[in-house]
């Protein structure tokens, strides 16, 4: 190909743009996030924060790989430039938001327990904003009862999506009842450990619902939809006997193949007793009043 001066100029501009970004951090949003202030969490429950190294390497991100080490390697080349999130379904006005739109919400640090359904746990200092702030800004129609989230589907960026035998039926989908989504503990996270989210942990934007098993906290979201009917979620579809829609952390309700009574604390030598609603019972139990938690697991 013959490179015209215009082409060269364009290339140079691209290069300069990328170069400047990577000097500061790794992507364009990083600059913004570092410039923004977030309200620090005073950690009044004195949770012991997991080592950052553990939180960024002991991960589950099946789109890359089910193998944690392979996933960390594959995540290294994942880019989040020009990230967009579609807002669809039962809203007055469907639209597409970019990261600038999200970074306008009040950012807070939230130190939360994370309990994976595989019976391990961590404590992660997220940075994000309350999902309810986004919902309130959207003119959601009264018929909407659920909110559905979808992860990026891109075979050129997610190795398992390109595989002949993908582990899951992609794109990864998760959902909440609208009142769960409106709960002040539910956040959309854009950072952790005082920095922007890395690709390993769901960059550039992911859900965090601390009283539910980790798989509800869907990573790298590209679509948010408001629905009337309860959406079918990825893990429910994968195995409805093992994974329910609610997936609230519950030490009394065993996974069919293992107990959920205790958890391994990553980065520690001991196990701890798993708490109902992952320790957030006081805050969230009212959402499930009168519901049989064994039936609605
Ligand atoms: N899109 C997507 N989101 C996902 C997953 C995934 O494989 N793909 N894994 C889930 C699981 S099982 C857990 S425990 C948490 C882990 O979050 P972390 O790796 O940031 O600790 O992400 C959840 N979100
Ligand atoms: Mo998990």
PDB file of C-alpha atoms and ligand atoms in Angstrom:
ATOM      1  CA  UNK A   1       0.000   0.000   0.000  1.00  0.00           C
ATOM      2  CA  UNK A   2       1.188   3.449  -0.890  1.00  0.00           C
ATOM      3  CA  UNK A   3       1.155   5.665   2.160  1.00  0.00           C
ATOM      4  CA  UNK A   4       0.044   9.184   1.373  1.00  0.00           C
ATOM      5  CA  UNK A   5       1.155  12.055   3.596  1.00  0.00           C
ATOM      6  CA  UNK A   6      -2.429  12.253   4.910  1.00  0.00           C
ATOM      7  CA  UNK A   7      -2.300   8.592   5.925  1.00  0.00           C
ATOM      8  CA  UNK A   8       1.013   9.124   7.648  1.00  0.00           C
ATOM      9  CA  UNK A   9      -0.368  12.084   9.496  1.00  0.00           C
ATOM     10  CA  UNK A  10      -3.386  10.067  10.626  1.00  0.00           C
ATOM     11  CA  UNK A  11      -1.175   7.236  11.802  1.00  0.00           C
ATOM     12  CA  UNK A  12       1.014   9.649  13.685  1.00  0.00           C
ATOM     13  CA  UNK A  13      -2.003  11.164  15.361  1.00  0.00           C
ATOM     14  CA  UNK A  14      -3.265   7.720  16.377  1.00  0.00           C
ATOM     15  CA  UNK A  15       0.147   6.945  17.757  1.00  0.00           C
ATOM     16  CA  UNK A  16       0.367  10.146  19.718  1.00  0.00           C
ATOM     17  CA  UNK A  17      -3.117   9.592  21.129  1.00  0.00           C
ATOM     18  CA  UNK A  18      -2.282   6.060  22.218  1.00  0.00           C
ATOM     19  CA  UNK A  19       1.132   7.052  23.454  1.00  0.00           C
ATOM     20  CA  UNK A  20      -0.174   9.787  25.679  1.00  0.00           C
ATOM     21  CA  UNK A  21      -2.829   7.460  27.081  1.00  0.00           C
ATOM     22  CA  UNK A  22      -0.458   4.664  27.872  1.00  0.00           C
ATOM     23  CA  UNK A  23       2.018   6.988  29.527  1.00  0.00           C
ATOM     24  CA  UNK A  24      -0.574   7.943  32.087  1.00  0.00           C
ATOM     25  CA  UNK A  25      -2.106   4.543  32.395  1.00  0.00           C
ATOM     26  CA  UNK A  26      -3.558   2.177  29.825  1.00  0.00           C
ATOM     27  CA  UNK A  27      -6.685   3.635  28.295  1.00  0.00           C
ATOM     28  CA  UNK A  28      -8.367   6.920  27.647  1.00  0.00           C
ATOM     29  CA  UNK A  29     -10.731   6.639  30.579  1.00  0.00           C
ATOM     30  CA  UNK A  30      -7.883   6.213  33.014  1.00  0.00           C
ATOM     31  CA  UNK A  31      -6.874   9.830  32.752  1.00  0.00           C
ATOM     32  CA  UNK A  32     -10.412  10.904  33.540  1.00  0.00           C
ATOM     33  CA  UNK A  33     -10.849   8.571  36.455  1.00  0.00           C
ATOM     34  CA  UNK A  34      -7.603   9.664  38.037  1.00  0.00           C
ATOM     35  CA  UNK A  35      -8.641  13.282  37.692  1.00  0.00           C
ATOM     36  CA  UNK A  36     -11.997  12.572  39.325  1.00  0.00           C
ATOM     37  CA  UNK A  37     -12.454  12.399  43.029  1.00  0.00           C
ATOM     38  CA  UNK A  38     -14.290   9.586  44.696  1.00  0.00           C
ATOM     39  CA  UNK A  39     -15.543   9.536  48.252  1.00  0.00           C
ATOM     40  CA  UNK A  40     -13.434   7.117  50.270  1.00  0.00           C
ATOM     41  CA  UNK A  41     -15.121   4.319  52.230  1.00  0.00           C
ATOM     42  CA  UNK A  42     -14.363   4.637  55.953  1.00  0.00           C
ATOM     43  CA  UNK A  43     -14.623   0.837  56.281  1.00  0.00           C
ATOM     44  CA  UNK A  44     -16.665   1.036  59.452  1.00  0.00           C
ATOM     45  CA  UNK A  45     -17.082  -2.743  59.570  1.00  0.00           C
ATOM     46  CA  UNK A  46     -13.286  -3.075  59.466  1.00  0.00           C
ATOM     47  CA  UNK A  47     -13.307  -5.592  56.655  1.00  0.00           C
ATOM     48  CA  UNK A  48      -9.868  -6.900  55.839  1.00  0.00           C
ATOM     49  CA  UNK A  49      -9.131  -5.905  52.253  1.00  0.00           C
ATOM     50  CA  UNK A  50      -7.750  -8.701  50.072  1.00  0.00           C
ATOM     51  CA  UNK A  51      -4.335  -8.222  48.481  1.00  0.00           C
ATOM     52  CA  UNK A  52      -4.717  -6.408  45.160  1.00  0.00           C
ATOM     53  CA  UNK A  53      -2.540  -9.061  43.582  1.00  0.00           C
ATOM     54  CA  UNK A  54      -5.083 -11.741  44.544  1.00  0.00           C
ATOM     55  CA  UNK A  55      -8.071  -9.714  43.333  1.00  0.00           C
ATOM     56  CA  UNK A  56      -6.503  -9.129  39.925  1.00  0.00           C
ATOM     57  CA  UNK A  57      -5.189 -12.659  39.350  1.00  0.00           C
ATOM     58  CA  UNK A  58      -7.561 -15.041  41.135  1.00  0.00           C
ATOM     59  CA  UNK A  59     -10.398 -14.147  38.767  1.00  0.00           C
ATOM     60  CA  UNK A  60     -13.326 -15.649  36.923  1.00  0.00           C
ATOM     61  CA  UNK A  61     -13.782 -14.318  33.419  1.00  0.00           C
ATOM     62  CA  UNK A  62     -14.936 -17.173  31.215  1.00  0.00           C
ATOM     63  CA  UNK A  63     -14.979 -15.120  28.009  1.00  0.00           C
ATOM     64  CA  UNK A  64     -11.187 -15.184  28.223  1.00  0.00           C
ATOM     65  CA  UNK A  65     -10.774 -18.628  29.743  1.00  0.00           C
ATOM     66  CA  UNK A  66     -11.988 -20.784  32.632  1.00  0.00           C
ATOM     67  CA  UNK A  67      -8.338 -21.157  33.565  1.00  0.00           C
ATOM     68  CA  UNK A  68      -7.550 -18.269  35.864  1.00  0.00           C
ATOM     69  CA  UNK A  69      -3.930 -17.923  34.773  1.00  0.00           C
ATOM     70  CA  UNK A  70      -4.814 -18.050  31.070  1.00  0.00           C
ATOM     71  CA  UNK A  71      -7.574 -15.485  31.618  1.00  0.00           C
ATOM     72  CA  UNK A  72      -5.100 -13.082  33.232  1.00  0.00           C
ATOM     73  CA  UNK A  73      -2.726 -13.494  30.257  1.00  0.00           C
ATOM     74  CA  UNK A  74      -5.470 -13.008  27.664  1.00  0.00           C
ATOM     75  CA  UNK A  75      -6.833  -9.948  29.479  1.00  0.00           C
ATOM     76  CA  UNK A  76      -3.519  -8.145  28.997  1.00  0.00           C
ATOM     77  CA  UNK A  77      -4.295  -7.228  25.395  1.00  0.00           C
ATOM     78  CA  UNK A  78      -7.986  -6.389  25.897  1.00  0.00           C
ATOM     79  CA  UNK A  79      -8.797  -2.783  25.035  1.00  0.00           C
ATOM     80  CA  UNK A  80     -11.810  -0.728  26.096  1.00  0.00           C
ATOM     81  CA  UNK A  81     -11.454   2.251  23.747  1.00  0.00           C
ATOM     82  CA  UNK A  82     -14.710   3.885  22.617  1.00  0.00           C
ATOM     83  CA  UNK A  83     -16.727   1.711  24.979  1.00  0.00           C
ATOM     84  CA  UNK A  84     -20.454   2.138  24.592  1.00  0.00           C
ATOM     85  CA  UNK A  85     -23.403   0.891  26.599  1.00  0.00           C
ATOM     86  CA  UNK A  86     -26.832   0.631  25.006  1.00  0.00           C
ATOM     87  CA  UNK A  87     -29.853   1.448  27.138  1.00  0.00           C
ATOM     88  CA  UNK A  88     -32.877  -0.424  25.798  1.00  0.00           C
ATOM     89  CA  UNK A  89     -36.320  -1.805  26.451  1.00  0.00           C
ATOM     90  CA  UNK A  90     -38.939  -0.256  28.705  1.00  0.00           C
ATOM     91  CA  UNK A  91     -37.531   3.269  28.908  1.00  0.00           C
ATOM     92  CA  UNK A  92     -38.993   6.439  27.476  1.00  0.00           C
ATOM     93  CA  UNK A  93     -35.945   6.952  25.301  1.00  0.00           C
ATOM     94  CA  UNK A  94     -33.506   4.241  24.213  1.00  0.00           C
ATOM     95  CA  UNK A  95     -29.994   5.586  23.948  1.00  0.00           C
ATOM     96  CA  UNK A  96     -26.293   4.804  23.905  1.00  0.00           C
ATOM     97  CA  UNK A  97     -24.014   6.004  26.691  1.00  0.00           C
ATOM     98  CA  UNK A  98     -20.241   6.258  26.737  1.00  0.00           C
ATOM     99  CA  UNK A  99     -17.828   6.236  29.661  1.00  0.00           C
ATOM    100  CA  UNK A 100     -17.933  10.020  30.005  1.00  0.00           C
ATOM    101  CA  UNK A 101     -21.663   9.742  30.672  1.00  0.00           C
ATOM    102  CA  UNK A 102     -21.052   7.232  33.476  1.00  0.00           C
ATOM    103  CA  UNK A 103     -18.202   9.155  35.037  1.00  0.00           C
ATOM    104  CA  UNK A 104     -20.588  12.046  35.703  1.00  0.00           C
ATOM    105  CA  UNK A 105     -22.270  10.094  38.491  1.00  0.00           C
ATOM    106  CA  UNK A 106     -21.067  10.504  42.060  1.00  0.00           C
ATOM    107  CA  UNK A 107     -18.203   8.062  42.452  1.00  0.00           C
ATOM    108  CA  UNK A 108     -17.717   6.333  45.767  1.00  0.00           C
ATOM    109  CA  UNK A 109     -15.371   3.742  47.107  1.00  0.00           C
ATOM    110  CA  UNK A 110     -17.274   0.703  48.401  1.00  0.00           C
ATOM    111  CA  UNK A 111     -15.419  -1.943  50.368  1.00  0.00           C
ATOM    112  CA  UNK A 112     -17.513  -5.062  49.861  1.00  0.00           C
ATOM    113  CA  UNK A 113     -17.268  -8.747  50.510  1.00  0.00           C
ATOM    114  CA  UNK A 114     -17.269 -10.854  47.340  1.00  0.00           C
ATOM    115  CA  UNK A 115     -18.438 -14.442  47.713  1.00  0.00           C
ATOM    116  CA  UNK A 116     -18.017 -16.730  44.716  1.00  0.00           C
ATOM    117  CA  UNK A 117     -20.377 -19.682  44.333  1.00  0.00           C
ATOM    118  CA  UNK A 118     -17.191 -21.827  44.245  1.00  0.00           C
ATOM    119  CA  UNK A 119     -16.887 -21.188  48.030  1.00  0.00           C
ATOM    120  CA  UNK A 120     -14.050 -18.680  48.093  1.00  0.00           C
ATOM    121  CA  UNK A 121     -14.254 -15.062  49.110  1.00  0.00           C
ATOM    122  CA  UNK A 122     -12.424 -11.768  49.076  1.00  0.00           C
ATOM    123  CA  UNK A 123     -12.934  -8.196  50.212  1.00  0.00           C
ATOM    124  CA  UNK A 124     -12.598  -5.708  47.381  1.00  0.00           C
ATOM    125  CA  UNK A 125     -12.490  -1.888  47.510  1.00  0.00           C
ATOM    126  CA  UNK A 126     -14.554  -1.000  44.431  1.00  0.00           C
ATOM    127  CA  UNK A 127     -15.034   2.470  42.989  1.00  0.00           C
ATOM    128  CA  UNK A 128     -18.383   3.072  41.374  1.00  0.00           C
ATOM    129  CA  UNK A 129     -21.754   4.715  41.579  1.00  0.00           C
ATOM    130  CA  UNK A 130     -25.148   3.539  42.701  1.00  0.00           C
ATOM    131  CA  UNK A 131     -27.040   1.821  39.897  1.00  0.00           C
ATOM    132  CA  UNK A 132     -30.180   3.575  41.127  1.00  0.00           C
ATOM    133  CA  UNK A 133     -28.659   6.935  40.120  1.00  0.00           C
ATOM    134  CA  UNK A 134     -28.462   5.714  36.529  1.00  0.00           C
ATOM    135  CA  UNK A 135     -31.966   4.213  36.660  1.00  0.00           C
ATOM    136  CA  UNK A 136     -33.419   7.419  38.076  1.00  0.00           C
ATOM    137  CA  UNK A 137     -31.846   9.396  35.243  1.00  0.00           C
ATOM    138  CA  UNK A 138     -33.549   7.257  32.584  1.00  0.00           C
ATOM    139  CA  UNK A 139     -37.356   7.599  32.706  1.00  0.00           C
ATOM    140  CA  UNK A 140     -37.995   3.898  33.103  1.00  0.00           C
ATOM    141  CA  UNK A 141     -41.568   2.927  32.200  1.00  0.00           C
ATOM    142  CA  UNK A 142     -43.837   1.632  35.000  1.00  0.00           C
ATOM    143  CA  UNK A 143     -44.214  -1.787  33.293  1.00  0.00           C
ATOM    144  CA  UNK A 144     -40.497  -2.474  33.808  1.00  0.00           C
ATOM    145  CA  UNK A 145     -39.930  -5.045  36.562  1.00  0.00           C
ATOM    146  CA  UNK A 146     -36.442  -6.354  35.749  1.00  0.00           C
ATOM    147  CA  UNK A 147     -33.120  -5.045  34.535  1.00  0.00           C
ATOM    148  CA  UNK A 148     -30.961  -7.168  32.256  1.00  0.00           C
ATOM    149  CA  UNK A 149     -27.227  -6.753  31.605  1.00  0.00           C
ATOM    150  CA  UNK A 150     -25.191  -8.118  28.717  1.00  0.00           C
ATOM    151  CA  UNK A 151     -21.406  -8.490  28.389  1.00  0.00           C
ATOM    152  CA  UNK A 152     -19.560  -7.663  25.180  1.00  0.00           C
ATOM    153  CA  UNK A 153     -19.720 -10.309  22.462  1.00  0.00           C
ATOM    154  CA  UNK A 154     -16.609 -10.010  20.285  1.00  0.00           C
ATOM    155  CA  UNK A 155     -14.807 -13.099  19.056  1.00  0.00           C
ATOM    156  CA  UNK A 156     -11.750 -11.046  18.169  1.00  0.00           C
ATOM    157  CA  UNK A 157     -11.339  -9.949  21.790  1.00  0.00           C
ATOM    158  CA  UNK A 158     -12.628 -12.896  23.827  1.00  0.00           C
ATOM    159  CA  UNK A 159     -10.858 -16.173  23.128  1.00  0.00           C
ATOM    160  CA  UNK A 160     -13.555 -18.457  24.546  1.00  0.00           C
ATOM    161  CA  UNK A 161     -16.198 -16.785  22.378  1.00  0.00           C
ATOM    162  CA  UNK A 162     -14.093 -17.686  19.342  1.00  0.00           C
ATOM    163  CA  UNK A 163     -13.597 -21.277  20.475  1.00  0.00           C
ATOM    164  CA  UNK A 164     -15.304 -24.172  18.675  1.00  0.00           C
ATOM    165  CA  UNK A 165     -16.567 -25.366  22.044  1.00  0.00           C
ATOM    166  CA  UNK A 166     -17.294 -22.282  24.115  1.00  0.00           C
ATOM    167  CA  UNK A 167     -17.807 -22.988  27.807  1.00  0.00           C
ATOM    168  CA  UNK A 168     -20.923 -20.819  28.050  1.00  0.00           C
ATOM    169  CA  UNK A 169     -23.661 -19.697  25.716  1.00  0.00           C
ATOM    170  CA  UNK A 170     -22.460 -16.122  25.060  1.00  0.00           C
ATOM    171  CA  UNK A 171     -23.040 -13.278  25.436  1.00  0.00           C
ATOM    172  CA  UNK A 172     -23.031 -13.538  29.221  1.00  0.00           C
ATOM    173  CA  UNK A 173     -26.345 -12.231  30.572  1.00  0.00           C
ATOM    174  CA  UNK A 174     -27.348 -11.332  34.097  1.00  0.00           C
ATOM    175  CA  UNK A 175     -30.431  -9.685  35.584  1.00  0.00           C
ATOM    176  CA  UNK A 176     -31.926  -8.289  38.766  1.00  0.00           C
ATOM    177  CA  UNK A 177     -35.391  -7.481  39.941  1.00  0.00           C
ATOM    178  CA  UNK A 178     -35.786  -3.724  39.666  1.00  0.00           C
ATOM    179  CA  UNK A 179     -36.034  -3.259  43.453  1.00  0.00           C
ATOM    180  CA  UNK A 180     -32.752  -5.169  43.884  1.00  0.00           C
ATOM    181  CA  UNK A 181     -31.190  -2.915  41.257  1.00  0.00           C
ATOM    182  CA  UNK A 182     -32.468   0.171  43.094  1.00  0.00           C
ATOM    183  CA  UNK A 183     -30.950  -0.935  46.406  1.00  0.00           C
ATOM    184  CA  UNK A 184     -28.215   1.486  47.491  1.00  0.00           C
ATOM    185  CA  UNK A 185     -25.686  -1.356  47.889  1.00  0.00           C
ATOM    186  CA  UNK A 186     -25.936  -2.193  44.170  1.00  0.00           C
ATOM    187  CA  UNK A 187     -23.295  -0.371  42.168  1.00  0.00           C
ATOM    188  CA  UNK A 188     -21.839  -0.146  38.717  1.00  0.00           C
ATOM    189  CA  UNK A 189     -18.079  -0.231  39.289  1.00  0.00           C
ATOM    190  CA  UNK A 190     -15.523   1.539  37.123  1.00  0.00           C
ATOM    191  CA  UNK A 191     -12.551   1.041  39.429  1.00  0.00           C
ATOM    192  CA  UNK A 192     -11.016  -0.871  42.301  1.00  0.00           C
ATOM    193  CA  UNK A 193      -8.035  -0.360  44.621  1.00  0.00           C
ATOM    194  CA  UNK A 194      -8.266   3.380  43.855  1.00  0.00           C
ATOM    195  CA  UNK A 195      -7.605   2.785  40.136  1.00  0.00           C
ATOM    196  CA  UNK A 196      -9.654   2.161  36.995  1.00  0.00           C
ATOM    197  CA  UNK A 197     -10.815  -1.429  36.542  1.00  0.00           C
ATOM    198  CA  UNK A 198      -8.416  -3.642  34.644  1.00  0.00           C
ATOM    199  CA  UNK A 199      -9.628  -6.032  31.953  1.00  0.00           C
ATOM    200  CA  UNK A 200      -9.288  -8.945  34.387  1.00  0.00           C
ATOM    201  CA  UNK A 201     -12.007  -7.463  36.589  1.00  0.00           C
ATOM    202  CA  UNK A 202     -14.542  -6.292  34.020  1.00  0.00           C
ATOM    203  CA  UNK A 203     -13.230  -3.069  32.509  1.00  0.00           C
ATOM    204  CA  UNK A 204     -14.461  -0.548  31.866  1.00  0.00           C
ATOM    205  CA  UNK A 205     -17.768  -1.026  33.699  1.00  0.00           C
ATOM    206  CA  UNK A 206     -19.282  -3.935  35.609  1.00  0.00           C
ATOM    207  CA  UNK A 207     -22.026  -4.668  38.098  1.00  0.00           C
ATOM    208  CA  UNK A 208     -21.356  -5.363  41.791  1.00  0.00           C
ATOM    209  CA  UNK A 209     -24.135  -6.856  43.940  1.00  0.00           C
ATOM    210  CA  UNK A 210     -22.417  -7.792  47.213  1.00  0.00           C
ATOM    211  CA  UNK A 211     -25.155  -9.985  48.766  1.00  0.00           C
ATOM    212  CA  UNK A 212     -25.319 -12.349  45.783  1.00  0.00           C
ATOM    213  CA  UNK A 213     -22.891 -14.955  44.504  1.00  0.00           C
ATOM    214  CA  UNK A 214     -20.143 -13.366  42.421  1.00  0.00           C
ATOM    215  CA  UNK A 215     -21.446 -14.572  39.066  1.00  0.00           C
ATOM    216  CA  UNK A 216     -24.330 -12.091  39.304  1.00  0.00           C
ATOM    217  CA  UNK A 217     -21.744  -9.273  39.208  1.00  0.00           C
ATOM    218  CA  UNK A 218     -21.449  -9.243  35.432  1.00  0.00           C
ATOM    219  CA  UNK A 219     -18.328  -7.787  33.815  1.00  0.00           C
ATOM    220  CA  UNK A 220     -17.660  -5.547  30.808  1.00  0.00           C
ATOM    221  CA  UNK A 221     -21.258  -4.505  30.219  1.00  0.00           C
ATOM    222  CA  UNK A 222     -22.382  -3.258  26.776  1.00  0.00           C
ATOM    223  CA  UNK A 223     -26.165  -3.375  27.166  1.00  0.00           C
ATOM    224  CA  UNK A 224     -28.675  -2.580  29.896  1.00  0.00           C
ATOM    225  CA  UNK A 225     -32.326  -3.420  29.220  1.00  0.00           C
ATOM    226  CA  UNK A 226     -35.512  -2.909  31.187  1.00  0.00           C
ATOM    227  CA  UNK A 227     -37.993  -5.767  30.864  1.00  0.00           C
ATOM    228  CA  UNK A 228     -41.408  -6.844  32.069  1.00  0.00           C
ATOM    229  CA  UNK A 229     -40.608 -10.554  32.248  1.00  0.00           C
ATOM    230  CA  UNK A 230     -37.863 -12.125  34.320  1.00  0.00           C
ATOM    231  CA  UNK A 231     -34.909 -12.597  31.950  1.00  0.00           C
ATOM    232  CA  UNK A 232     -33.178 -15.961  31.609  1.00  0.00           C
ATOM    233  CA  UNK A 233     -29.629 -15.602  32.845  1.00  0.00           C
ATOM    234  CA  UNK A 234     -26.521 -17.351  31.545  1.00  0.00           C
ATOM    235  CA  UNK A 235     -25.901 -19.598  34.553  1.00  0.00           C
ATOM    236  CA  UNK A 236     -29.571 -20.467  34.954  1.00  0.00           C
ATOM    237  CA  UNK A 237     -29.641 -21.565  31.327  1.00  0.00           C
ATOM    238  CA  UNK A 238     -26.383 -23.478  31.801  1.00  0.00           C
ATOM    239  CA  UNK A 239     -27.754 -25.476  34.720  1.00  0.00           C
ATOM    240  CA  UNK A 240     -31.084 -24.466  36.273  1.00  0.00           C
ATOM    241  CA  UNK A 241     -30.772 -27.071  39.047  1.00  0.00           C
ATOM    242  CA  UNK A 242     -27.522 -25.543  40.263  1.00  0.00           C
ATOM    243  CA  UNK A 243     -27.928 -21.819  39.612  1.00  0.00           C
ATOM    244  CA  UNK A 244     -31.071 -19.850  40.320  1.00  0.00           C
ATOM    245  CA  UNK A 245     -32.156 -16.395  39.270  1.00  0.00           C
ATOM    246  CA  UNK A 246     -31.731 -14.934  42.759  1.00  0.00           C
ATOM    247  CA  UNK A 247     -28.447 -16.548  43.814  1.00  0.00           C
ATOM    248  CA  UNK A 248     -28.426 -14.774  47.142  1.00  0.00           C
ATOM    249  CA  UNK A 249     -25.531 -15.963  49.294  1.00  0.00           C
ATOM    250  CA  UNK A 250     -27.024 -18.487  51.704  1.00  0.00           C
ATOM    251  CA  UNK A 251     -25.037 -20.870  53.926  1.00  0.00           C
ATOM    252  CA  UNK A 252     -28.158 -23.037  54.460  1.00  0.00           C
ATOM    253  CA  UNK A 253     -28.768 -23.778  50.800  1.00  0.00           C
ATOM    254  CA  UNK A 254     -26.058 -26.065  49.460  1.00  0.00           C
ATOM    255  CA  UNK A 255     -24.972 -26.142  45.875  1.00  0.00           C
ATOM    256  CA  UNK A 256     -26.037 -29.623  44.674  1.00  0.00           C
ATOM    257  CA  UNK A 257     -22.351 -30.614  44.554  1.00  0.00           C
ATOM    258  CA  UNK A 258     -20.908 -28.822  47.616  1.00  0.00           C
ATOM    259  CA  UNK A 259     -21.799 -27.076  50.840  1.00  0.00           C
ATOM    260  CA  UNK A 260     -22.032 -23.285  50.980  1.00  0.00           C
ATOM    261  CA  UNK A 261     -21.669 -23.158  54.784  1.00  0.00           C
ATOM    262  CA  UNK A 262     -18.045 -21.974  54.712  1.00  0.00           C
ATOM    263  CA  UNK A 263     -15.710 -20.116  52.432  1.00  0.00           C
ATOM    264  CA  UNK A 264     -11.972 -20.002  51.766  1.00  0.00           C
ATOM    265  CA  UNK A 265     -10.694 -16.481  52.226  1.00  0.00           C
ATOM    266  CA  UNK A 266      -8.278 -15.823  49.366  1.00  0.00           C
ATOM    267  CA  UNK A 267      -4.956 -14.576  50.677  1.00  0.00           C
ATOM    268  CA  UNK A 268      -5.561 -16.035  54.153  1.00  0.00           C
ATOM    269  CA  UNK A 269      -4.931 -19.433  55.694  1.00  0.00           C
ATOM    270  CA  UNK A 270      -8.327 -19.864  57.294  1.00  0.00           C
ATOM    271  CA  UNK A 271     -11.900 -20.395  56.211  1.00  0.00           C
ATOM    272  CA  UNK A 272     -14.797 -18.409  57.584  1.00  0.00           C
ATOM    273  CA  UNK A 273     -18.450 -19.178  58.061  1.00  0.00           C
ATOM    274  CA  UNK A 274     -20.531 -17.889  55.183  1.00  0.00           C
ATOM    275  CA  UNK A 275     -23.172 -15.413  56.290  1.00  0.00           C
ATOM    276  CA  UNK A 276     -26.744 -15.126  55.030  1.00  0.00           C
ATOM    277  CA  UNK A 277     -26.825 -12.531  52.249  1.00  0.00           C
ATOM    278  CA  UNK A 278     -23.028 -12.457  52.537  1.00  0.00           C
ATOM    279  CA  UNK A 279     -23.235 -10.376  55.724  1.00  0.00           C
ATOM    280  CA  UNK A 280     -25.683  -7.819  54.296  1.00  0.00           C
ATOM    281  CA  UNK A 281     -28.805  -9.340  55.879  1.00  0.00           C
ATOM    282  CA  UNK A 282     -29.768  -6.206  57.796  1.00  0.00           C
ATOM    283  CA  UNK A 283     -29.688  -4.148  54.627  1.00  0.00           C
ATOM    284  CA  UNK A 284     -31.345  -6.523  52.132  1.00  0.00           C
ATOM    285  CA  UNK A 285     -33.484  -9.158  53.907  1.00  0.00           C
ATOM    286  CA  UNK A 286     -36.628  -7.033  53.458  1.00  0.00           C
ATOM    287  CA  UNK A 287     -36.383  -7.482  49.686  1.00  0.00           C
ATOM    288  CA  UNK A 288     -37.195 -11.167  50.118  1.00  0.00           C
ATOM    289  CA  UNK A 289     -39.790 -11.029  52.879  1.00  0.00           C
ATOM    290  CA  UNK A 290     -42.259 -13.878  52.600  1.00  0.00           C
ATOM    291  CA  UNK A 291     -40.216 -15.650  49.910  1.00  0.00           C
ATOM    292  CA  UNK A 292     -39.035 -19.211  50.460  1.00  0.00           C
ATOM    293  CA  UNK A 293     -35.272 -18.835  49.970  1.00  0.00           C
ATOM    294  CA  UNK A 294     -34.954 -22.552  49.185  1.00  0.00           C
ATOM    295  CA  UNK A 295     -37.431 -22.299  46.362  1.00  0.00           C
ATOM    296  CA  UNK A 296     -36.184 -18.925  45.096  1.00  0.00           C
ATOM    297  CA  UNK A 297     -32.496 -19.809  45.351  1.00  0.00           C
TER     298      UNK A 297
HETATM  299  N1  LIG B   1     -18.974 -11.455  31.813  1.00  0.00           N
HETATM  300  C1  LIG B   1     -18.603 -12.142  32.878  1.00  0.00           C
HETATM  301  N2  LIG B   1     -18.864 -11.648  34.101  1.00  0.00           N
HETATM  302  C2  LIG B   1     -18.489 -12.339  35.202  1.00  0.00           C
HETATM  303  C3  LIG B   1     -17.850 -13.600  35.083  1.00  0.00           C
HETATM  304  C4  LIG B   1     -17.582 -14.086  33.778  1.00  0.00           C
HETATM  305  O1  LIG B   1     -17.017 -15.178  33.582  1.00  0.00           O
HETATM  306  N3  LIG B   1     -17.957 -13.330  32.710  1.00  0.00           N
HETATM  307  N4  LIG B   1     -17.511 -14.318  36.226  1.00  0.00           N
HETATM  308  C5  LIG B   1     -18.326 -14.034  37.412  1.00  0.00           C
HETATM  309  C6  LIG B   1     -17.856 -14.700  38.615  1.00  0.00           C
HETATM  310  S1  LIG B   1     -18.125 -16.378  38.718  1.00  0.00           S
HETATM  311  C7  LIG B   1     -17.318 -14.024  39.663  1.00  0.00           C
HETATM  312  S2  LIG B   1     -16.943 -14.803  41.124  1.00  0.00           S
HETATM  313  C8  LIG B   1     -17.000 -12.582  39.543  1.00  0.00           C
HETATM  314  C9  LIG B   1     -15.549 -12.406  39.841  1.00  0.00           C
HETATM  315  O2  LIG B   1     -15.199 -11.064  39.809  1.00  0.00           O
HETATM  316  P1  LIG B   1     -13.654 -10.680  39.954  1.00  0.00           P
HETATM  317  O3  LIG B   1     -12.892 -11.604  39.030  1.00  0.00           O
HETATM  318  O4  LIG B   1     -13.555  -9.251  39.574  1.00  0.00           O
HETATM  319  O5  LIG B   1     -13.298 -10.933  41.397  1.00  0.00           O
HETATM  320  O6  LIG B   1     -17.261 -12.057  38.255  1.00  0.00           O
HETATM  321  C10 LIG B   1     -18.453 -12.535  37.660  1.00  0.00           C
HETATM  322  N5  LIG B   1     -18.737 -11.825  36.439  1.00  0.00           N
HETATM  323 MO1  LIG B   2     -17.970 -16.910  40.909  1.00  0.00          MO
END
